[in-house]
CSV table of C-alpha atoms in Angstrom, one decimal:
chain,number,residue,atom,x,y,z
A,1,GLU,CA,53.7,-33.5,-42.8
A,2,GLU,CA,51.0,-37.0,-43.5
A,3,LYS,CA,48.1,-35.8,-45.7
A,4,ARG,CA,45.2,-35.5,-43.9
A,5,SER,CA,42.6,-37.3,-44.8
A,6,PHE,CA,39.7,-35.1,-47.3
A,7,GLU,CA,37.1,-35.7,-44.1
A,8,ASP,CA,39.8,-34.2,-42.3
A,9,ARG,CA,39.8,-31.3,-43.8
A,10,LEU,CA,35.7,-30.6,-44.9
A,11,GLN,CA,35.8,-31.0,-41.2
A,12,GLU,CA,38.4,-27.9,-40.4
A,13,VAL,CA,36.5,-26.4,-42.9
A,14,GLN,CA,32.8,-26.3,-40.7
A,15,GLU,CA,34.6,-25.3,-38.2
A,16,ILE,CA,36.1,-22.3,-39.7
A,17,ILE,CA,32.8,-21.2,-40.8
A,18,SER,CA,31.8,-21.9,-37.1
A,19,ARG,CA,34.3,-19.7,-36.0
A,20,ILE,CA,33.4,-16.7,-38.3
A,21,GLU,CA,30.0,-16.9,-37.5
A,22,GLU,CA,30.5,-16.5,-34.0
A,23,GLY,CA,31.3,-13.5,-33.8
A,24,LYS,CA,34.2,-13.4,-32.2
A,25,LEU,CA,37.2,-12.6,-34.2
A,26,SER,CA,38.5,-9.3,-34.8
A,27,LEU,CA,38.1,-8.9,-38.9
A,28,GLU,CA,41.3,-9.8,-39.5
A,29,ASP,CA,41.2,-12.5,-38.4
A,30,SER,CA,37.7,-13.5,-39.6
A,31,VAL,CA,39.2,-12.6,-43.1
A,32,ARG,CA,42.1,-14.9,-42.5
A,33,GLN,CA,40.2,-18.3,-41.7
A,34,PHE,CA,38.3,-16.7,-44.9
A,35,GLU,CA,41.3,-17.6,-46.6
A,36,GLU,CA,42.0,-20.7,-45.6
A,37,GLY,CA,38.8,-21.9,-45.4
A,38,MET,CA,38.8,-21.1,-48.9
A,39,LYS,CA,42.1,-22.4,-49.7
A,40,THR,CA,41.1,-26.0,-48.2
A,41,LEU,CA,37.9,-25.8,-50.6
A,42,SER,CA,39.3,-25.7,-53.7
A,43,GLY,CA,42.0,-28.0,-53.0
A,44,LEU,CA,38.9,-30.2,-51.6
A,45,ASP,CA,37.2,-29.6,-55.7
A,46,GLU,CA,40.6,-30.4,-57.0
A,47,GLU,CA,40.6,-33.5,-55.2
A,48,LEU,CA,36.9,-34.1,-55.8
A,49,LYS,CA,37.4,-33.4,-60.0
A,50,GLU,CA,40.2,-35.8,-59.8
A,51,MET,CA,38.1,-38.4,-58.2
A,52,ASN,CA,35.3,-37.8,-60.2
A,53,ARG,CA,38.1,-38.5,-63.5
A,54,ARG,CA,39.2,-42.1,-62.6
A,55,LEU,CA,35.4,-42.5,-61.8
A,56,THR,CA,34.7,-41.8,-65.2
A,57,VAL,CA,38.2,-43.5,-66.5
A,58,LEU,CA,36.3,-46.6,-65.0
A,59,GLN,CA,33.1,-46.2,-65.5
A,60,ASP,CA,33.9,-47.0,-69.5
A,61,GLY,CA,36.5,-48.8,-69.0
A,62,LYS,CA,34.1,-51.7,-67.6
A,63,GLU,CA,31.5,-50.4,-69.9
A,64,GLN,CA,33.7,-51.9,-72.9
A,65,GLU,CA,34.8,-54.4,-70.7
A,66,MET,CA,30.8,-55.7,-71.1
A,67,THR,CA,30.2,-54.7,-74.7
A,68,GLY,CA,33.5,-56.3,-75.9
A,69,PRO,CA,35.9,-54.9,-78.6
A,70,GLY,CA,33.8,-53.5,-81.4
A,71,ASP,CA,30.3,-54.6,-80.0
A,72,GLN,CA,27.9,-51.7,-80.7
A,73,ALA,CA,26.5,-50.2,-77.4
């Protein structure tokens, strides 16, 4: 199975929210959709945290490159 993009998964969560808010789902289906949405959101949150870590490493490396080894920042 091909990994879906961050944007596609976020869109899926937005669609789940809309379906639940419409109020046309049974309670069981609403709970199932909620669980699926929360699982997807958790994965998106972890992906955002990882991207933030990567950006921080890149930024820190760039700052060290600009100050040079041994220079005081």
